[in-house]
mmCIF file of C-alpha atoms in Angstrom:
data_model
loop_
_atom_site.group_PDB
_atom_site.id
_atom_site.type_symbol
_atom_site.label_atom_id
_atom_site.label_comp_id
_atom_site.label_asym_id
_atom_site.label_seq_id
_atom_site.Cartn_x
_atom_site.Cartn_y
_atom_site.Cartn_z
ATOM 1 C CA PRO U 285 -39.936 83.729 -10.211
ATOM 2 C CA SER U 286 -38.265 81.785 -7.485
ATOM 3 C CA SER U 287 -40.756 78.932 -7.693
ATOM 4 C CA GLN U 288 -40.624 79.001 -11.464
ATOM 5 C CA SER U 289 -36.856 78.659 -11.445
ATOM 6 C CA ASP U 290 -37.096 75.796 -8.984
ATOM 7 C CA SER U 291 -39.530 73.981 -11.222
ATOM 8 C CA LEU U 292 -37.272 74.493 -14.207
ATOM 9 C CA ALA U 293 -34.294 73.115 -12.247
ATOM 10 C CA GLY U 294 -36.341 70.108 -11.231
ATOM 11 C CA ALA U 295 -37.337 69.441 -14.827
ATOM 12 C CA SER U 296 -33.731 69.785 -15.891
ATOM 13 C CA SER U 297 -32.542 67.302 -13.281
ATOM 14 C CA GLN U 298 -35.319 64.918 -14.240
ATOM 15 C CA SER U 299 -34.298 65.099 -17.887
ATOM 16 C CA HIS U 300 -30.708 64.431 -16.892
ATOM 17 C CA SER U 301 -31.760 61.388 -14.861
ATOM 18 C CA LEU U 302 -33.825 60.122 -17.777
ATOM 19 C CA ALA U 303 -30.864 60.591 -20.094
ATOM 20 C CA GLY U 304 -28.634 58.784 -17.622
ATOM 21 C CA ALA U 305 -31.097 55.946 -17.351
ATOM 22 C CA SER U 306 -31.381 55.801 -21.123
ATOM 23 C CA GLY U 307 -27.595 55.732 -21.461
ATOM 24 C CA SER U 308 -27.356 53.061 -18.829
ATOM 25 C CA GLN U 309 -30.004 50.960 -20.576
ATOM 26 C CA SER U 310 -28.227 51.435 -23.906
ATOM 27 C CA GLU U 311 -24.900 50.376 -22.415
ATOM 28 C CA ARG U 312 -26.484 47.320 -20.808
ATOM 29 C CA PHE U 313 -28.115 46.429 -24.125
ATOM 30 C CA MET U 314 -24.751 46.666 -25.953
ATOM 31 C CA ARG U 315 -23.141 44.530 -23.264
ATOM 32 C CA GLN U 316 -25.875 41.914 -23.685
ATOM 33 C CA VAL U 317 -25.346 41.864 -27.458
ATOM 34 C CA ALA U 318 -21.598 41.445 -26.967
ATOM 35 C CA LEU U 319 -22.271 38.723 -24.404
ATOM 36 C CA ASN U 320 -24.550 36.769 -26.745
ATOM 37 C CA THR U 321 -22.023 37.065 -29.578
ATOM 38 C CA CYS U 322 -19.241 35.768 -27.330
ATOM 39 C CA LEU U 323 -21.423 32.909 -26.126
ATOM 40 C CA LEU U 324 -22.290 31.802 -29.656
ATOM 41 C CA SER U 325 -18.626 31.966 -30.685
ATOM 42 C CA LEU U 326 -17.672 30.026 -27.590
ATOM 43 C CA ALA U 327 -20.286 27.334 -28.240
ATOM 44 C CA ASN U 328 -18.910 26.777 -31.766
ATOM 45 C CA PHE U 329 -15.255 26.982 -30.785
ATOM 46 C CA PRO U 330 -13.525 23.788 -32.118
ATOM 47 C CA GLY U 331 -11.162 21.649 -30.157
ATOM 48 C CA ALA U 332 -12.512 22.422 -26.667
ATOM 49 C CA SER U 333 -14.516 20.048 -24.506
ATOM 50 C CA CYS U 334 -18.144 20.753 -23.610
ATOM 51 C CA VAL U 335 -17.268 21.085 -19.877
ATOM 52 C CA TRP U 336 -14.690 23.801 -20.619
ATOM 53 C CA LYS U 337 -17.113 25.670 -22.846
ATOM 54 C CA ALA U 338 -19.910 25.524 -20.273
ATOM 55 C CA ALA U 339 -17.634 26.761 -17.440
ATOM 56 C CA ALA U 340 -16.264 29.616 -19.538
ATOM 57 C CA GLY U 341 -19.736 30.590 -20.704
ATOM 58 C CA LEU U 342 -21.222 30.650 -17.225
ATOM 59 C CA SER U 343 -18.299 32.712 -15.949
ATOM 60 C CA LEU U 344 -18.807 35.222 -18.767
ATOM 61 C CA VAL U 345 -22.541 35.495 -18.031
ATOM 62 C CA GLY U 346 -21.856 36.009 -14.326
ATOM 63 C CA LEU U 347 -19.274 38.740 -14.987
ATOM 64 C CA VAL U 348 -21.562 40.732 -17.280
ATOM 65 C CA THR U 349 -24.491 40.294 -14.893
ATOM 66 C CA LEU U 350 -22.369 41.552 -11.984
ATOM 67 C CA VAL U 351 -21.283 44.639 -13.945
ATOM 68 C CA ASP U 352 -24.869 45.375 -14.962
ATOM 69 C CA GLY U 353 -26.067 44.795 -11.408
ATOM 70 C CA MET U 354 -23.971 47.676 -10.089
ATOM 71 C CA TRP U 355 -26.278 50.115 -11.896
ATOM 72 C CA ALA U 356 -29.437 48.043 -11.647
ATOM 73 C CA THR U 357 -32.322 48.538 -9.252
ATOM 74 C CA SER U 358 -33.511 45.830 -6.953
ATOM 75 C CA VAL U 359 -36.490 45.254 -9.227
ATOM 76 C CA ASP U 360 -34.160 44.246 -12.129
ATOM 77 C CA TRP U 361 -32.245 41.585 -10.205
ATOM 78 C CA TRP U 362 -34.740 38.833 -10.926
ATOM 79 C CA LEU U 363 -34.379 39.608 -14.676
ATOM 80 C CA TYR U 364 -30.608 39.129 -14.410
ATOM 81 C CA ALA U 365 -31.068 35.864 -12.537
ATOM 82 C CA VAL U 366 -33.387 34.524 -15.260
ATOM 83 C CA HIS U 367 -30.999 35.754 -17.958
ATOM 84 C CA PHE U 368 -28.103 34.110 -16.160
ATOM 85 C CA ALA U 369 -29.917 30.759 -15.959
ATOM 86 C CA VAL U 370 -31.241 30.812 -19.535
ATOM 87 C CA LEU U 371 -27.930 31.766 -21.109
ATOM 88 C CA GLY U 372 -26.081 29.230 -18.971
ATOM 89 C CA VAL U 373 -28.351 26.427 -20.151
ATOM 90 C CA THR U 374 -28.024 27.694 -23.737
ATOM 91 C CA VAL U 375 -24.226 27.608 -23.574
ATOM 92 C CA LEU U 376 -24.231 24.133 -22.073
ATOM 93 C CA SER U 377 -26.694 22.839 -24.661
ATOM 94 C CA ALA U 378 -24.799 24.440 -27.549
ATOM 95 C CA SER U 379 -21.522 23.051 -26.248
ATOM 96 C CA LEU U 380 -22.955 19.549 -26.012
ATOM 97 C CA ASP U 381 -24.451 19.840 -29.517
ATOM 98 C CA SER U 382 -21.153 21.124 -30.874
ATOM 99 C CA GLU U 383 -19.243 18.267 -29.242
ATOM 100 C CA VAL U 384 -21.644 15.680 -30.666
ATOM 101 C CA LEU U 385 -21.438 17.307 -34.100
ATOM 102 C CA LEU U 386 -17.635 17.315 -34.087
ATOM 103 C CA ARG U 387 -17.550 13.658 -33.054
ATOM 104 C CA ALA U 388 -20.082 12.750 -35.769
ATOM 105 C CA VAL U 389 -18.035 14.580 -38.406
ATOM 106 C CA PHE U 390 -14.856 12.850 -37.206
ATOM 107 C CA PHE U 391 -16.397 9.388 -37.353
ATOM 108 C CA CYS U 392 -17.925 10.082 -40.778
ATOM 109 C CA GLN U 393 -14.534 11.169 -42.103
ATOM 110 C CA ALA U 394 -12.873 8.099 -40.578
ATOM 111 C CA GLU U 395 -15.478 5.784 -42.136
ATOM 112 C CA GLU U 396 -15.081 7.492 -45.506
ATOM 113 C CA GLU U 397 -11.290 7.104 -45.382
ATOM 114 C CA ASP U 398 -11.651 3.427 -44.449
ATOM 115 C CA SER U 399 -14.103 2.937 -47.314
ATOM 116 C CA LEU U 400 -11.722 4.597 -49.783
ATOM 117 C CA ARG U 401 -8.838 2.429 -48.572
ATOM 118 C CA GLU U 402 -10.943 -0.724 -48.919
ATOM 119 C CA LYS U 403 -11.994 0.284 -52.426
ATOM 120 C CA GLU U 404 -8.380 0.935 -53.407
ATOM 121 C CA VAL U 405 -7.263 -2.439 -52.013
ATOM 122 C CA ALA U 406 -10.133 -4.173 -53.843
ATOM 123 C CA ARG U 407 -9.229 -2.352 -57.070
ATOM 124 C CA GLN U 408 -5.574 -3.366 -56.798
ATOM 125 C CA ARG U 409 -6.551 -6.970 -56.020
ATOM 126 C CA ALA U 410 -8.922 -7.065 -58.997
ATOM 127 C CA GLU U 411 -6.206 -5.617 -61.241
ATOM 128 C CA ILE U 412 -3.700 -8.245 -60.087
ATOM 129 C CA GLU U 413 -6.215 -11.022 -60.722
ATOM 130 C CA LEU U 414 -7.015 -9.581 -64.151
ATOM 131 C CA ASN U 415 -3.296 -9.422 -64.999
ATOM 132 C CA ASN U 416 -3.074 -13.110 -64.077
ATOM 133 C CA VAL U 417 -5.816 -13.893 -66.612
ATOM 134 C CA LEU U 418 -4.887 -11.503 -69.428
ATOM 135 C CA PRO U 419 -1.583 -10.041 -70.653
ATOM 136 C CA GLU U 420 -0.777 -6.671 -69.131
ATOM 137 C CA TYR U 421 -0.922 -4.773 -72.418
ATOM 138 C CA ILE U 422 -4.451 -6.102 -73.034
ATOM 139 C CA VAL U 423 -5.558 -5.026 -69.543
ATOM 140 C CA THR U 424 -4.286 -1.528 -70.404
ATOM 141 C CA HIS U 425 -6.311 -1.727 -73.627
ATOM 142 C CA PHE U 426 -9.520 -2.537 -71.722
ATOM 143 C CA LYS U 427 -8.898 0.283 -69.224
ATOM 144 C CA LYS U 428 -9.413 2.741 -72.070
ATOM 145 C CA GLY U 429 -13.061 1.701 -72.239
ATOM 146 C CA VAL U 430 -12.757 -0.710 -75.172
ATOM 147 C CA THR U 431 -14.933 -3.822 -74.762
ATOM 148 C CA HIS U 432 -13.352 -6.031 -77.456
ATOM 149 C CA TYR U 433 -9.820 -7.065 -78.352
ATOM 150 C CA SER U 434 -8.456 -8.922 -81.363
ATOM 151 C CA GLU U 435 -5.247 -8.395 -83.303
ATOM 152 C CA THR U 436 -3.197 -10.006 -86.043
ATOM 153 C CA ARG U 437 0.517 -10.286 -85.296
ATOM 154 C CA PRO U 438 3.313 -11.404 -87.620
ATOM 155 C CA ASN U 439 6.382 -13.459 -86.676
ATOM 156 C CA VAL U 440 5.068 -14.814 -83.390
ATOM 157 C CA ALA U 441 7.002 -17.778 -81.968
ATOM 158 C CA ILE U 442 4.921 -20.558 -80.380
ATOM 159 C CA ILE U 443 5.842 -23.552 -78.234
ATOM 160 C CA PHE U 444 3.928 -26.531 -76.892
ATOM 161 C CA PHE U 445 5.705 -28.235 -73.985
ATOM 162 C CA PHE U 446 4.117 -31.617 -73.324
ATOM 163 C CA VAL U 447 4.820 -33.748 -70.228
ATOM 164 C CA ASP U 448 3.565 -37.335 -70.155
ATOM 165 C CA PHE U 449 2.357 -36.703 -66.638
ATOM 166 C CA PHE U 450 -0.958 -38.510 -66.895
ATOM 167 C CA TYR U 451 0.684 -41.593 -68.389
ATOM 168 C CA HIS U 452 1.260 -42.546 -64.747
ATOM 169 C CA TYR U 453 -2.135 -41.280 -63.608
ATOM 170 C CA SER U 454 -4.174 -43.615 -61.412
ATOM 171 C CA GLU U 455 -7.395 -42.991 -59.516
ATOM 172 C CA ASP U 456 -6.511 -45.790 -57.091
ATOM 173 C CA TYR U 457 -4.426 -43.372 -55.043
ATOM 174 C CA ARG U 458 -6.607 -40.719 -53.343
ATOM 175 C CA SER U 459 -8.988 -40.735 -56.324
ATOM 176 C CA GLY U 460 -6.352 -39.060 -58.495
ATOM 177 C CA THR U 461 -6.186 -35.879 -56.412
ATOM 178 C CA GLU U 462 -2.519 -36.422 -55.577
ATOM 179 C CA TRP U 463 -1.629 -36.454 -59.270
ATOM 180 C CA VAL U 464 -3.454 -33.175 -59.818
ATOM 181 C CA ARG U 465 -1.600 -31.654 -56.861
ATOM 182 C CA LEU U 466 1.744 -32.691 -58.358
ATOM 183 C CA LEU U 467 0.762 -31.366 -61.781
ATOM 184 C CA ASN U 468 -0.138 -28.039 -60.201
ATOM 185 C CA GLU U 469 3.291 -27.851 -58.539
ATOM 186 C CA LEU U 470 5.008 -28.501 -61.856
ATOM 187 C CA ILE U 471 2.968 -25.899 -63.742
ATOM 188 C CA CYS U 472 3.622 -23.379 -60.963
ATOM 189 C CA ASP U 473 7.360 -24.025 -61.365
ATOM 190 C CA PHE U 474 7.012 -23.223 -65.070
ATOM 191 C CA ASP U 475 5.082 -20.049 -64.246
ATOM 192 C CA ASP U 476 7.816 -18.935 -61.853
ATOM 193 C CA ILE U 477 10.312 -18.939 -64.718
ATOM 194 C CA LEU U 478 8.226 -16.331 -66.542
ATOM 195 C CA ASN U 479 8.587 -13.988 -63.569
ATOM 196 C CA HIS U 480 12.242 -13.466 -64.518
ATOM 197 C CA ARG U 481 12.818 -10.192 -66.335
ATOM 198 C CA LYS U 482 14.741 -12.076 -68.991
ATOM 199 C CA PHE U 483 11.522 -13.757 -70.163
ATOM 200 C CA SER U 484 9.206 -10.740 -69.925
ATOM 201 C CA CYS U 485 8.606 -10.887 -73.688
ATOM 202 C CA ILE U 486 6.945 -14.319 -73.327
ATOM 203 C CA GLU U 487 3.243 -14.786 -72.590
ATOM 204 C CA LYS U 488 1.713 -17.931 -71.195
ATOM 205 C CA ILE U 489 -1.338 -18.775 -73.305
ATOM 206 C CA LYS U 490 -2.857 -21.724 -71.451
ATOM 207 C CA THR U 491 -2.367 -25.292 -70.267
ATOM 208 C CA ILE U 492 -4.123 -28.146 -72.025
ATOM 209 C CA SER U 493 -4.100 -31.108 -69.650
ATOM 210 C CA SER U 494 -0.332 -31.471 -69.049
ATOM 211 C CA THR U 495 0.719 -29.394 -72.091
ATOM 212 C CA TYR U 496 2.066 -25.892 -71.529
ATOM 213 C CA MET U 497 1.518 -23.374 -74.348
ATOM 214 C CA ALA U 498 3.416 -20.067 -74.601
ATOM 215 C CA ALA U 499 4.364 -17.509 -77.261
ATOM 216 C CA SER U 500 6.638 -14.510 -77.782
ATOM 217 C CA ASN U 501 6.351 -11.238 -79.762
ATOM 218 C CA LEU U 502 2.679 -10.790 -78.861
ATOM 219 C CA ASN U 503 3.079 -7.410 -77.172
ATOM 220 C CA PRO U 504 3.218 -4.604 -79.775
ATOM 221 C CA ASN U 505 4.880 -2.320 -77.183
ATOM 222 C CA SER U 506 7.635 -4.742 -76.224
ATOM 223 C CA THR U 507 11.177 -3.387 -75.857
ATOM 224 C CA GLN U 508 12.850 -6.815 -75.589
ATOM 225 C CA GLY U 509 14.568 -6.712 -78.987
ATOM 226 C CA ASN U 510 13.300 -7.791 -82.398
ATOM 227 C CA TRP U 511 11.082 -10.816 -82.982
ATOM 228 C CA LYS U 512 14.064 -13.078 -83.739
ATOM 229 C CA MET U 513 15.671 -12.299 -80.405
ATOM 230 C CA GLN U 514 12.347 -12.992 -78.738
ATOM 231 C CA ALA U 515 12.171 -16.357 -80.533
ATOM 232 C CA VAL U 516 15.578 -17.165 -79.050
ATOM 233 C CA LYS U 517 14.290 -16.161 -75.611
ATOM 234 C CA LEU U 518 11.406 -18.577 -76.083
ATOM 235 C CA MET U 519 13.801 -21.435 -76.770
ATOM 236 C CA GLU U 520 15.851 -20.509 -73.719
ATOM 237 C CA PHE U 521 12.603 -20.625 -71.770
ATOM 238 C CA VAL U 522 12.068 -24.175 -73.076
ATOM 239 C CA LEU U 523 15.489 -25.218 -71.789
ATOM 240 C CA GLU U 524 14.666 -23.709 -68.365
ATOM 241 C CA MET U 525 11.414 -25.688 -68.348
ATOM 242 C CA ARG U 526 13.332 -28.841 -69.128
ATOM 243 C CA ARG U 527 15.698 -28.173 -66.223
ATOM 244 C CA LYS U 528 12.735 -27.566 -63.898
ATOM 245 C CA LEU U 529 11.201 -30.850 -64.996
ATOM 246 C CA HIS U 530 14.440 -32.674 -64.269
ATOM 247 C CA ASP U 531 14.613 -31.152 -60.765
ATOM 248 C CA PHE U 532 10.953 -31.992 -60.213
ATOM 249 C CA CYS U 533 11.560 -35.650 -61.064
ATOM 250 C CA ILE U 534 14.446 -35.816 -58.598
ATOM 251 C CA SER U 535 12.572 -34.228 -55.689
ATOM 252 C CA GLY U 536 9.032 -35.248 -56.636
ATOM 253 C CA PHE U 537 6.609 -37.659 -55.001
ATOM 254 C CA GLN U 538 7.617 -41.313 -55.007
ATOM 255 C CA PHE U 539 5.115 -44.068 -55.679
ATOM 256 C CA GLY U 540 6.308 -47.535 -54.824
ATOM 257 C CA SER U 541 10.002 -48.347 -54.719
ATOM 258 C CA GLU U 542 11.088 -46.150 -57.654
ATOM 259 C CA ARG U 543 10.921 -42.421 -58.139
ATOM 260 C CA GLU U 544 8.771 -41.278 -61.044
ATOM 261 C CA THR U 545 10.393 -39.819 -64.183
ATOM 262 C CA TYR U 546 8.453 -37.904 -66.806
ATOM 263 C CA LYS U 547 9.130 -37.654 -70.524
ATOM 264 C CA TYR U 548 8.616 -34.420 -72.412
ATOM 265 C CA LYS U 549 8.060 -33.388 -76.037
ATOM 266 C CA VAL U 550 8.322 -29.860 -77.440
ATOM 267 C CA GLY U 551 6.942 -28.368 -80.647
ATOM 268 C CA PHE U 552 8.298 -25.025 -81.892
ATOM 269 C CA ASN U 553 7.228 -22.807 -84.800
ATOM 270 C CA TYR U 554 6.745 -19.168 -85.738
ATOM 271 C CA GLY U 555 4.539 -17.223 -88.134
ATOM 272 C CA ASP U 556 1.456 -15.043 -88.369
ATOM 273 C CA ILE U 557 -1.266 -15.482 -85.761
ATOM 274 C CA THR U 558 -4.485 -13.840 -84.613
ATOM 275 C CA SER U 559 -4.853 -13.150 -80.897
ATOM 276 C CA GLY U 560 -7.942 -12.092 -79.009
ATOM 277 C CA VAL U 561 -10.047 -12.221 -75.854
ATOM 278 C CA ILE U 562 -13.323 -14.125 -75.909
ATOM 279 C CA GLY U 563 -16.188 -14.305 -73.436
ATOM 280 C CA THR U 564 -17.880 -11.874 -71.063
ATOM 281 C CA SER U 565 -17.353 -13.965 -67.926
ATOM 282 C CA LYS U 566 -14.181 -15.950 -67.230
ATOM 283 C CA LEU U 567 -12.355 -14.063 -69.973
ATOM 284 C CA HIS U 568 -10.071 -16.225 -72.084
ATOM 285 C CA PHE U 569 -7.072 -15.034 -74.086
ATOM 286 C CA ASP U 570 -5.958 -17.275 -76.950
ATOM 287 C CA ILE U 571 -4.163 -17.300 -80.293
ATOM 288 C CA TRP U 572 -5.208 -18.926 -83.563
ATOM 289 C CA GLY U 573 -3.685 -19.592 -86.968
ATOM 290 C CA ASP U 574 -1.846 -22.131 -89.147
ATOM 291 C CA SER U 575 1.410 -21.378 -87.328
ATOM 292 C CA VAL U 576 -0.219 -22.478 -84.059
ATOM 293 C CA ASN U 577 -1.536 -25.685 -85.650
ATOM 294 C CA VAL U 578 1.909 -26.524 -87.066
ATOM 295 C CA ALA U 579 3.546 -26.006 -83.660
ATOM 296 C CA SER U 580 0.970 -28.371 -82.166
ATOM 297 C CA ARG U 581 1.775 -31.015 -84.777
ATOM 298 C CA MET U 582 5.483 -30.569 -84.077
ATOM 299 C CA TYR U 583 5.070 -31.641 -80.449
ATOM 300 C CA SER U 584 2.515 -34.388 -81.120
ATOM 301 C CA THR U 585 4.812 -36.089 -83.668
ATOM 302 C CA ALA U 586 8.087 -35.475 -81.804
ATOM 303 C CA GLU U 587 10.190 -38.170 -80.199
ATOM 304 C CA PRO U 588 10.208 -38.312 -76.379
ATOM 305 C CA ASP U 589 12.691 -35.931 -74.767
ATOM 306 C CA ARG U 590 13.173 -34.012 -78.015
ATOM 307 C CA ILE U 591 12.431 -30.524 -79.351
ATOM 308 C CA GLN U 592 10.963 -30.600 -82.840
ATOM 309 C CA MET U 593 10.567 -27.529 -85.043
ATOM 310 C CA THR U 594 10.059 -26.525 -88.653
ATOM 311 C CA GLU U 595 12.925 -25.815 -91.021
ATOM 312 C CA LYS U 596 12.245 -22.072 -91.098
ATOM 313 C CA ALA U 597 12.302 -21.933 -87.300
ATOM 314 C CA LYS U 598 15.661 -23.711 -87.317
ATOM 315 C CA LEU U 599 17.059 -21.137 -89.755
ATOM 316 C CA VAL U 600 15.966 -18.247 -87.533
ATOM 317 C CA LEU U 601 17.772 -19.747 -84.535
ATOM 318 C CA GLU U 602 20.895 -20.348 -86.583
ATOM 319 C CA GLU U 603 20.834 -16.736 -87.834
ATOM 320 C CA GLU U 604 20.860 -15.581 -84.233
ATOM 321 C CA LYS U 605 23.745 -18.001 -83.525
ATOM 322 C CA TRP U 606 21.812 -19.807 -80.849
ATOM 323 C CA GLY U 607 24.202 -22.255 -79.193
ATOM 324 C CA SER U 608 21.662 -25.022 -78.564
ATOM 325 C CA ALA U 609 20.759 -25.749 -82.195
ATOM 326 C CA CYS U 610 21.793 -29.388 -81.664
ATOM 327 C CA PHE U 611 18.342 -29.997 -80.152
ATOM 328 C CA VAL U 612 16.663 -29.150 -83.477
ATOM 329 C CA TYR U 613 15.172 -32.046 -85.459
#
């Protein structure tokens, strides 16, 4: 009985030691799982450098290994050393990969933002250039996806402002390039007048040699008064052009001993017209109709330094009590 009880006590103690070993192994396993989870989270932690991540990871591995080593046998120490080395290299590699990935994402985002800014600048530049070729309300029309524009408008006022610029033209001086430069300066002065809000109802149509063509009441969405008021604005624009021409003659280029002076002739009319955009490349906006032809004849048959218009155009200006009706012939 005594020996039997001793054997039973030995078996009981052995079972307890096995249970303790099993519990110890289970605890070590849970610690290793927690360690691996922490290491993976640390490797993917944003905003930290790879050196900081590697140092923190190695310290964490060493701490867990030290805790496990207190209950480990001497046979298990080489396993902890291998685990320590492998996990340390893993943390360092993951940290480096994470750092490279974050830098790649940052540079990709920066390049995408730069590309979007460049596209926006190019779009704005293209829109400005298109507005310089076509009236703004027609550009808005094309933005809606429409590929063609033509419209009939009533009571449109038209002017042709002719300057006898090329009467003085000579290719003996710089092959005529100096004359073209001066003409460009004069036309640019005329364009600058249209930038005034007062003349926003007027559209430049084109220049034909040294003849400037413009019209009012083309925009169906205009808020610059009725068509008669816009016709008056067009005549005021003519007077501003005449003043610009006078200033240009005073301060312009001088050939020989005398300063050049330029004569002008203006034709004015109003009536129904058809406007439209033609072409697929180098788009061209123009207006057509009998009213346009009559305005052209008015300037071609006018006396130098005079504004010539039809009788009905004169009556419209008088109805609006325009103070410069003395220039009407």
